[in-house]
Amino acid sequence: METKKRYVLFTLSIVGLLLFGYITSAVDSIDSHAKSTVLNINGNSITLADPDANIKNIIVLVPDGCSQSVQTLARWYSGKPLQLDEMMVGAVSTYSADSVITDSSAAATALATGHKTTNGFISVGPADDSVLSILEAPSEEVQYRPLATVLEGSKLEGKATGLVVTSRVTHATPAAFASHVDDRDNENEIMEQMVYGDIDIVFGGGSRYLVPVAEEGKRTDGENLTKVLLDRGYQFIDNKDEMLDLTSGRAWGLFAKSHMESDINRPLLAPEEPSLAEMTEKAIELLSQDKDGFFLMVEGSQVDWGDHSNDPIYAVTSFLAFDEAVKVAVDFAEKDGHTLVLAFPDHNTGGMIIGSYSDSEYTSTTVKDVIKPLKGMKLNSPGVKAKIGKDLSPKNIKTQLKTWWGIDATDEDITEILELYNDGKGLSLDYAISEVISRNHTVIGWTTHGHCGEDVPLWAYGPDSPAGHMDNTEIAEYVAKELGFDLNETSEYLFVEAGEVFSRDNGDGQLDENEYSLDMTAPLNPILRIGDAELPVSKNLLIKDGVTHELDGIVVYAPATDKVYIPYEALSFV
């Protein structure tokens, strides 16, 4: 797998500093705490990783939307200790910039960039209208500004990088490690930034965001990003067998048009899809061929969805699948000796408890009481919903619940389910089913269908592993420190605001070499023009004199502030 020591380009393009002044001195010093070398140039520092550092690789694993209650239930359900049981080292606080209760995009932004942001934002600075009282209001410069991620910093250090998820790869958590938008639902833009972000391995779902609407995809800009991937030398696969056959090189594996199938449903509904553990093992196999090391983020995306729906079998089987992926990572780390494995939820969801107020005898709950109702469940609630189909007669609902969940639902259960569903005007049918069955037929309780604001567990294995209580922003800072770079420096390098270096077009009909303009002729594909150079937004390309150059990072446009950000490397070309 080809690697680049990206910061070398920084030093080679140092001529760009002539825009700001000349170099007076350069002094190398060793920062032993960060295990890195710091190059000081005119008061500006560039941090380079120490090749002899204890940690060469970091694997971050996120079971989206859960707490220790799910871990406890998974242990009872499986009947044996979990891999994660051996790794408990602390806890993580999860609040976002604007709420005690975070969403996944703000949580993942904190975990990836070391900065709090507004719910709904993906690795850009927060808005200033609703910041929590314990936080300072963001300056105008920080608002909506793209924030460098640990994946991007690792790539600049020459490390291989990867994302493995069971959701669409454009979903909030993976998106926050590889893209920069102020709307988590802007998955077309997220996908474009990912494709042009030069990530080595991407496994998950969401192929519909690669292709245009005319080809049965979701892209409204007319671009076919699958072709871009192939042109860039990626192997593109869409099933487990093809993935297992990979032996080297860069690869995108998108195994579903939207989200991948859940772990419990996969054997019946999508046997051609790989498991989370299988994807993790293959990603590690490919990434570990890079002599400079790697950074990998793995998300068990659907634990969150089981908790959202108050569906204990969905949550617990997704968590056990995640635990298997953690074991794959730890097995590699044990053999390698230079790999740190970090795992933590991004937030809790559902507020699961073992012991429900609806059960008056809860203090005498047995193991059988906990696991017996779950052992008869062969599908999760979305699977049961699919089996029910459009026939919402009480007889059909009872039949499907008995067949797929082993539950003898009563007339009262069916009445409650249909009242909650209210012909599509209330809860979704799967949410209604799982809420009623959990309440009336299990000892599992829930407080919400939404997110929760409490701390979540921190699990770790490997050299220099952290311990104690950490804020979610400290996770990113810890990863960056151990891999030998500084996230703020990386942001300054990757995201130079064009208006800080160049003047806006004065409108005289000619774009001088020190002027820039944003061409919105094609609003879904804007182009930043600087003199006679073109920099397409959300791509890592610079086109000048008929030559296309690939940059260290992508061009990011912030519509809310009408600012455009370019990699520092671009200055040496324009």
XYZ file of C-alpha atoms in Angstrom:
574
model
C 0.000 0.000 0.000
C 1.494 3.276 -1.085
C 2.142 5.745 1.724
C 3.340 9.305 1.847
C 4.978 11.313 4.586
C 2.582 14.131 3.906
C 4.192 16.723 6.103
C 7.245 16.538 3.865
C 5.090 18.332 1.318
C 4.545 21.004 3.933
C 8.245 21.641 4.167
C 8.733 21.418 0.402
C 5.987 23.981 -0.135
C 7.449 26.290 2.477
C 7.950 28.788 -0.297
C 4.332 29.633 0.352
C 5.443 31.250 3.581
C 6.861 34.028 1.442
C 3.290 35.239 1.271
C 3.541 35.997 4.962
C 7.240 36.689 5.490
C 10.599 34.967 5.169
C 12.111 32.114 7.121
C 14.592 33.265 9.710
C 15.360 30.037 11.510
C 14.546 26.377 11.716
C 15.247 24.408 14.884
C 14.458 20.756 15.572
C 13.557 19.847 19.130
C 12.280 16.700 20.778
C 8.967 16.697 22.648
C 9.314 13.527 24.729
C 5.780 13.734 26.110
C 4.270 13.605 22.627
C 6.914 11.178 21.339
C 7.482 13.518 18.415
C 9.813 15.930 16.711
C 8.781 19.578 16.492
C 10.115 21.687 13.647
C 9.995 25.376 14.580
C 9.904 27.871 11.710
C 9.527 31.525 12.574
C 7.506 30.652 15.643
C 5.318 28.211 13.722
C 5.708 24.529 14.622
C 5.211 21.406 12.539
C 4.969 18.186 14.535
C 6.468 15.031 13.027
C 5.899 11.570 14.498
C 8.745 9.717 16.199
C 9.248 6.437 14.289
C 10.369 4.750 17.533
C 7.202 5.611 19.467
C 5.508 2.856 21.488
C 2.313 3.201 19.497
C 2.403 2.710 15.754
C -1.270 1.902 15.134
C -4.514 2.980 16.785
C -7.840 1.219 16.377
C -10.862 3.143 17.647
C -14.103 1.186 18.041
C -17.471 2.807 18.756
C -20.632 0.894 19.721
C -23.011 3.673 18.788
C -25.655 4.633 21.324
C -25.307 2.372 24.350
C -24.295 2.079 27.987
C -23.079 -0.537 30.453
C -26.644 -1.850 30.727
C -26.299 -3.263 27.201
C -22.924 -4.755 28.130
C -24.469 -6.383 31.205
C -27.381 -7.769 29.202
C -24.973 -9.091 26.550
C -23.036 -10.991 29.209
C -26.212 -12.590 30.608
C -27.511 -13.380 27.124
C -24.268 -14.940 25.866
C -23.588 -16.789 29.094
C -19.903 -15.933 29.105
C -17.548 -12.991 29.709
C -17.067 -10.463 26.927
C -13.835 -9.216 25.420
C -14.759 -5.751 26.653
C -15.064 -7.000 30.240
C -11.267 -7.180 30.405
C -10.793 -3.655 29.087
C -12.799 -1.365 31.361
C -10.580 1.588 32.303
C -12.845 4.606 32.812
C -15.719 6.715 31.592
C -16.362 9.393 28.968
C -18.598 12.472 29.148
C -20.613 13.108 26.010
C -22.365 16.521 25.986
C -22.261 18.640 22.847
C -21.729 22.375 22.404
C -25.440 23.131 22.542
C -26.987 20.355 24.649
C -26.371 18.098 27.615
C -27.700 15.374 25.317
C -25.605 15.005 22.190
C -26.477 13.581 18.823
C -24.123 11.245 16.971
C -22.696 13.910 14.674
C -21.629 16.264 17.456
C -20.377 13.346 19.564
C -18.323 11.923 16.708
C -16.978 15.394 15.916
C -15.662 15.657 19.470
C -14.144 12.164 19.286
C -12.561 12.872 15.897
C -11.441 16.521 16.213
C -11.140 17.321 19.913
C -13.755 20.096 19.663
C -17.353 20.407 20.810
C -19.825 21.372 18.130
C -23.531 21.901 17.534
C -25.828 18.896 17.233
C -26.205 18.052 13.572
C -22.763 19.400 12.554
C -20.039 17.196 11.090
C -16.465 18.229 12.042
C -17.016 21.953 11.692
C -17.024 24.573 14.428
C -20.255 25.264 16.344
C -22.844 27.926 15.706
C -23.019 30.721 18.251
C -26.739 30.799 18.978
C -27.207 28.111 21.632
C -23.950 27.251 23.388
C -24.136 25.577 26.807
C -23.587 27.904 29.764
C -20.408 26.058 30.809
C -18.771 26.736 27.437
C -17.440 29.904 25.865
C -19.280 31.228 22.831
C -17.303 30.437 19.677
C -15.546 33.300 17.950
C -16.667 34.273 14.472
C -13.491 32.713 13.090
C -14.311 29.333 14.656
C -17.978 29.141 13.646
C -18.568 26.617 10.845
C -14.806 26.362 10.249
C -13.678 22.837 9.248
C -11.818 20.998 12.015
C -9.082 18.485 11.244
C -9.741 14.914 12.359
C -7.459 12.241 13.757
C -7.930 10.296 10.524
C -6.751 13.273 8.464
C -3.826 13.869 10.819
C -2.844 10.211 10.613
C -2.924 10.374 6.827
C -0.605 13.386 6.849
C 1.775 11.387 9.022
C 1.980 8.805 6.239
C -0.186 6.251 7.994
C -2.793 4.147 6.246
C -6.366 4.972 7.252
C -9.646 3.097 7.333
C -13.333 3.248 8.220
C -15.483 0.182 8.950
C -19.187 0.518 9.814
C -22.505 -1.319 9.523
C -24.444 1.822 8.636
C -24.065 3.843 5.467
C -20.496 5.097 5.409
C -21.985 8.586 5.109
C -23.788 8.270 8.447
C -22.874 10.613 11.286
C -20.037 8.748 13.022
C -17.925 7.748 10.013
C -18.724 11.067 8.342
C -17.221 13.013 11.231
C -13.845 11.306 10.799
C -13.604 12.125 7.098
C -15.781 15.097 6.090
C -16.822 18.625 7.014
C -20.431 19.840 6.613
C -22.913 21.673 8.803
C -25.753 19.219 8.084
C -25.354 15.524 8.825
C -28.108 14.749 6.310
C -26.074 16.164 3.418
C -24.844 12.690 2.545
C -24.096 13.496 -1.092
C -21.519 16.074 -0.008
C -20.184 13.779 2.704
C -19.667 10.975 0.196
C -17.861 13.251 -2.247
C -15.480 14.445 0.462
C -14.831 10.857 1.526
C -14.068 9.707 -2.017
C -11.623 12.563 -2.543
C -10.192 12.180 0.974
C -7.870 9.321 -0.019
C -8.938 6.933 2.753
C -7.277 3.581 2.144
C -10.024 1.217 3.308
C -13.753 1.971 3.528
C -16.189 -0.852 4.384
C -19.911 -0.444 5.096
C -23.147 0.419 3.326
C -24.435 3.356 1.312
C -23.485 2.723 -2.331
C -26.506 4.740 -3.476
C -24.628 7.949 -2.623
C -21.909 7.095 -5.137
C -24.089 7.129 -8.237
C -26.481 9.660 -9.800
C -30.273 9.507 -9.702
C -30.292 8.553 -13.393
C -28.469 5.335 -12.423
C -30.829 4.562 -9.503
C -28.609 6.326 -6.997
C -29.105 9.371 -4.774
C -26.637 11.830 -6.277
C -28.305 14.940 -7.644
C -25.088 16.475 -9.025
C -24.815 13.989 -11.871
C -21.421 12.665 -10.768
C -20.549 8.968 -10.678
C -18.117 8.574 -7.788
C -17.703 4.840 -8.327
C -15.875 5.707 -11.533
C -13.723 8.186 -9.601
C -12.720 5.451 -7.146
C -11.803 3.066 -9.942
C -9.850 5.786 -11.751
C -7.916 6.382 -8.531
C -6.870 2.759 -8.335
C -9.265 1.506 -5.674
C -10.641 -2.009 -5.698
C -14.436 -1.726 -5.475
C -16.357 -4.691 -4.075
C -19.919 -5.359 -2.934
C -20.031 -8.774 -1.223
C -18.293 -10.820 1.455
C -16.550 -13.267 -0.867
C -14.922 -10.445 -2.829
C -13.816 -8.821 0.407
C -12.271 -12.016 1.741
C -10.335 -12.389 -1.527
C -8.581 -9.031 -1.068
C -4.897 -9.443 -0.266
C -3.427 -5.940 -0.643
C -4.060 -2.452 -1.931
C -6.705 0.176 -1.308
C -10.364 -0.841 -1.336
C -13.910 0.394 -0.967
C -16.422 -2.272 -0.032
C -20.029 -1.076 0.030
C -22.229 -4.064 0.717
C -25.677 -2.430 0.597
C -27.338 0.479 -1.168
C -28.326 1.902 2.218
C -27.468 0.473 5.648
C -26.130 -3.050 5.999
C -28.353 -5.714 7.496
C -28.381 -6.132 11.274
C -26.351 -8.945 12.774
C -29.377 -10.952 13.907
C -31.142 -10.638 10.521
C -28.103 -11.109 8.265
C -28.050 -14.951 8.073
C -31.660 -14.968 6.876
C -31.966 -11.722 4.928
C -28.450 -10.850 3.650
C -26.004 -13.773 3.904
C -23.806 -12.201 1.219
C -22.867 -9.352 3.571
C -19.827 -9.665 5.875
C -20.045 -9.284 9.637
C -18.488 -6.388 11.505
C -15.749 -8.699 12.804
C -14.985 -9.958 9.289
C -14.744 -6.416 7.932
C -12.526 -5.397 10.848
C -10.191 -8.352 10.365
C -9.798 -7.679 6.631
C -9.276 -3.950 7.190
C -6.508 -4.653 9.728
C -4.914 -7.197 7.382
C -4.743 -4.617 4.578
C -3.867 -1.546 6.632
C -1.134 -3.272 8.645
C 0.894 -3.729 5.460
C 1.780 -0.035 5.685
C 5.242 0.250 7.263
C 4.319 3.614 8.814
C 1.344 2.201 10.694
C -2.378 2.891 10.479
C -5.453 4.470 12.038
C -8.746 2.589 11.867
C -12.195 3.584 13.120
C -14.765 0.797 13.512
C -18.405 1.484 14.378
C -21.005 -0.990 15.551
C -23.597 1.348 14.117
C -26.771 -0.528 14.945
C -26.527 -0.932 18.706
C -27.957 2.586 18.679
C -30.881 1.611 16.481
C -31.816 -1.282 18.748
C -31.809 1.087 21.698
C -33.767 3.734 19.780
C -36.493 1.194 19.120
C -36.379 -0.179 22.694
C -35.669 -3.574 21.159
C -33.452 -5.621 23.523
C -32.645 -8.411 21.042
C -31.603 -5.897 18.374
C -29.375 -4.033 20.835
C -27.792 -7.070 22.503
C -27.001 -8.993 19.309
C -25.536 -5.859 17.712
C -23.406 -5.324 20.816
C -22.172 -8.917 20.793
C -21.219 -8.499 17.123
C -19.317 -5.383 18.148
C -17.569 -7.298 20.939
C -16.401 -9.846 18.358
C -14.883 -7.011 16.318
C -13.135 -5.731 19.456
C -11.652 -9.200 19.965
C -10.285 -9.145 16.413
C -8.612 -5.801 17.158
C -7.193 -6.954 20.499
C -5.904 -10.230 19.028
C -3.949 -8.195 16.473
C -2.728 -5.766 19.132
C -1.465 -8.628 21.336
C 0.653 -10.007 18.495
C 1.796 -6.609 17.220
C 2.826 -4.955 20.485
C 2.613 -1.420 19.046
C -1.155 -1.097 18.652
C -3.494 0.778 20.976
C -7.163 -0.289 20.981
C -9.670 2.238 22.304
C -13.410 1.590 22.549
C -16.269 3.757 23.817
C -19.871 4.592 22.909
C -20.487 8.047 21.465
C -23.494 8.436 23.783
C -26.204 6.338 25.402
C -29.584 5.757 23.749
C -32.876 4.479 25.075
C -31.918 4.455 28.743
C -32.043 0.651 29.029
C -32.288 -0.810 32.522
C -32.445 -4.393 33.731
C -35.423 -4.277 36.049
C -38.639 -2.573 35.017
C -41.157 -0.719 37.175
C -43.887 -2.648 35.326
C -42.653 -5.823 37.056
C -43.661 -5.737 40.726
C -41.443 -8.750 41.479
C -38.306 -7.272 39.962
C -36.211 -7.733 43.107
C -36.414 -11.527 42.681
C -35.468 -11.491 38.983
C -33.616 -14.619 37.864
C -31.197 -15.167 34.978
C -33.976 -17.122 33.268
C -36.276 -14.117 33.601
C -33.714 -11.984 31.805
C -32.755 -14.220 28.904
C -35.743 -16.523 28.237
C -37.873 -13.924 26.384
C -34.867 -12.999 24.202
C -33.804 -16.540 23.305
C -36.956 -17.054 21.248
C -36.298 -13.995 19.067
C -34.975 -14.862 15.589
C -35.246 -11.386 14.040
C -35.149 -7.838 15.370
C -38.228 -5.607 15.403
C -37.631 -4.200 11.876
C -37.460 -7.825 10.694
C -40.735 -8.644 12.437
C -42.258 -5.504 10.928
C -41.204 -6.720 7.473
C -42.795 -10.111 8.133
C -46.052 -8.460 9.246
C -46.128 -6.454 6.027
C -49.321 -4.548 5.272
C -51.614 -6.971 7.076
C -52.148 -5.239 10.409
C -54.884 -7.555 11.559
C -54.501 -8.682 15.182
C -54.360 -12.300 13.995
C -51.418 -11.667 11.650
C -49.485 -9.604 14.199
C -49.953 -12.338 16.807
C -48.851 -15.010 14.331
C -45.673 -13.172 13.345
C -44.759 -12.356 16.949
C -45.148 -16.025 17.853
C -43.207 -17.228 14.800
C -40.285 -14.814 14.961
C -40.184 -13.769 18.616
C -41.731 -16.751 20.402
C -44.087 -14.339 22.162
C -47.725 -15.203 22.878
C -49.075 -11.686 22.493
C -52.411 -10.909 24.130
C -55.310 -8.928 22.712
C -54.270 -6.121 25.071
C -50.732 -6.185 23.620
C -52.062 -5.824 20.080
C -54.366 -2.988 21.117
C -51.427 -1.141 22.716
C -49.236 -1.687 19.658
C -51.840 -0.390 17.224
C -52.661 2.591 19.455
C -48.987 3.572 19.593
C -48.662 3.056 15.848
C -51.958 4.878 15.126
C -51.960 3.989 11.428
C -48.544 5.510 10.902
C -49.260 8.721 12.829
C -47.550 7.668 16.053
C -44.478 5.509 16.576
C -43.201 3.430 13.693
C -44.616 -0.097 13.805
C -41.312 -1.670 14.881
C -40.915 0.908 17.683
C -44.476 0.259 18.837
C -43.974 -3.512 18.807
C -40.714 -3.486 20.733
C -41.933 -0.936 23.295
C -45.022 -2.970 24.172
C -43.331 -6.374 24.132
C -40.412 -5.099 26.242
C -42.799 -3.660 28.789
C -45.203 -6.587 28.984
C -43.028 -9.635 28.289
C -39.454 -8.882 29.477
C -37.717 -7.470 32.549
C -35.969 -4.839 30.408
C -37.039 -1.233 30.983
C -36.452 1.930 28.938
C -36.672 5.668 29.611
C -36.821 7.072 26.065
C -36.658 6.344 22.345
C -34.046 9.092 22.086
C -30.540 9.779 23.367
C -29.405 10.179 26.979
C -26.877 12.506 28.594
C -24.930 10.369 31.082
C -21.292 9.267 30.878
C -20.470 6.137 28.887
C -17.818 3.428 29.440
C -14.218 3.684 28.263
C -12.458 0.463 27.286
C -8.787 0.181 26.266
C -5.994 -2.282 25.533
C -2.363 -1.708 24.589
C 0.642 0.477 25.419
C 0.022 3.886 27.017
C -3.699 3.179 27.328
C -5.651 5.909 29.154
C -7.585 5.480 32.384
C -10.076 7.417 34.472
C -12.662 9.936 33.407
C -12.203 11.734 30.084
C -14.250 14.210 28.120
C -15.006 13.032 24.589
C -12.815 15.821 23.184
C -9.861 14.427 25.142
C -10.125 11.145 23.255
C -9.152 12.848 19.991
C -6.374 14.789 21.678
C -5.044 11.563 23.183
C -5.053 9.760 19.820
C -3.285 12.658 18.111
C -0.653 12.913 20.855
C 0.114 9.201 20.732
C 0.465 9.281 16.950
C 2.692 12.346 17.149
C 0.704 15.239 15.726
C -1.280 18.222 16.943
C -4.869 18.624 15.785
C -4.846 22.418 15.852
C -1.681 22.527 13.739
C -3.248 20.044 11.355
C -6.347 22.239 11.031
C -4.181 25.265 10.278
C -2.389 23.299 7.577
C -5.421 21.673 5.961
C -7.880 24.563 6.156
C -6.564 27.985 5.201
C -9.444 30.407 4.712
C -9.051 31.845 1.217
C -10.057 35.311 2.387
C -7.146 35.380 4.841
C -4.631 35.093 1.988
C -6.356 36.445 -1.118
C -8.757 39.286 -1.923
C -12.251 38.689 -3.199
C -12.839 39.426 -6.870
C -13.273 43.183 -7.286
C -15.759 42.645 -10.093
C -13.732 44.265 -12.875
C -14.245 41.250 -15.104
C -10.718 39.920 -14.624
C -9.568 37.637 -11.818
C -6.088 38.760 -10.832
C -3.610 36.253 -9.365
C -4.212 37.551 -5.832
C -8.018 37.491 -6.177
C -10.509 34.688 -5.668
C -14.146 34.051 -6.430
C -16.572 31.199 -5.848
C -18.157 30.092 -9.109
C -21.693 28.885 -8.358
C -22.714 28.372 -11.975
C -23.316 24.721 -11.052
C -24.574 25.143 -7.459
C -24.104 21.454 -6.611
C -20.527 21.563 -7.922
C -19.098 24.990 -6.993
C -15.546 25.891 -7.977
C -13.145 28.176 -6.135
C -11.124 30.218 -8.621
C -7.846 31.849 -7.544
C -6.277 33.722 -10.424
C -6.128 31.155 -13.212
C -6.318 28.161 -10.835
C -9.472 26.119 -10.238
C -10.201 24.252 -7.001
C -13.472 22.248 -7.091
C -15.262 22.254 -3.724
C -15.280 18.976 -1.758
C -12.435 17.582 -3.856
C -8.673 17.461 -3.311
C -7.896 18.820 -6.763
C -6.212 21.961 -8.090
C -6.249 22.582 -11.827
C -3.850 25.086 -13.377
C -2.407 25.443 -16.874
C -4.226 22.286 -17.900
C -2.530 20.213 -15.176
C -4.497 18.583 -12.329
C -2.710 18.335 -8.975
C -3.906 16.166 -6.073
C -3.697 18.023 -2.753
C -3.148 16.818 0.795
C -6.724 17.651 1.720
C -10.087 18.665 0.333
C -11.466 22.119 -0.434
C -14.314 22.916 1.980
C -17.054 25.514 1.488
C -19.035 26.776 4.493
C -22.332 28.134 3.089
C -23.364 29.672 6.431
C -20.385 32.045 6.379
C -19.662 32.012 2.620
C -16.052 31.099 3.350
C -13.881 28.618 1.466
C -10.984 26.689 3.006
C -8.049 25.209 1.097
C -5.036 23.081 2.067
C -1.868 25.068 2.727
C -0.177 23.036 0.014
C -2.372 24.781 -2.586
C -0.571 28.068 -1.926
C 2.586 26.723 -3.529
C 0.662 26.145 -6.766
C -1.290 29.401 -6.944
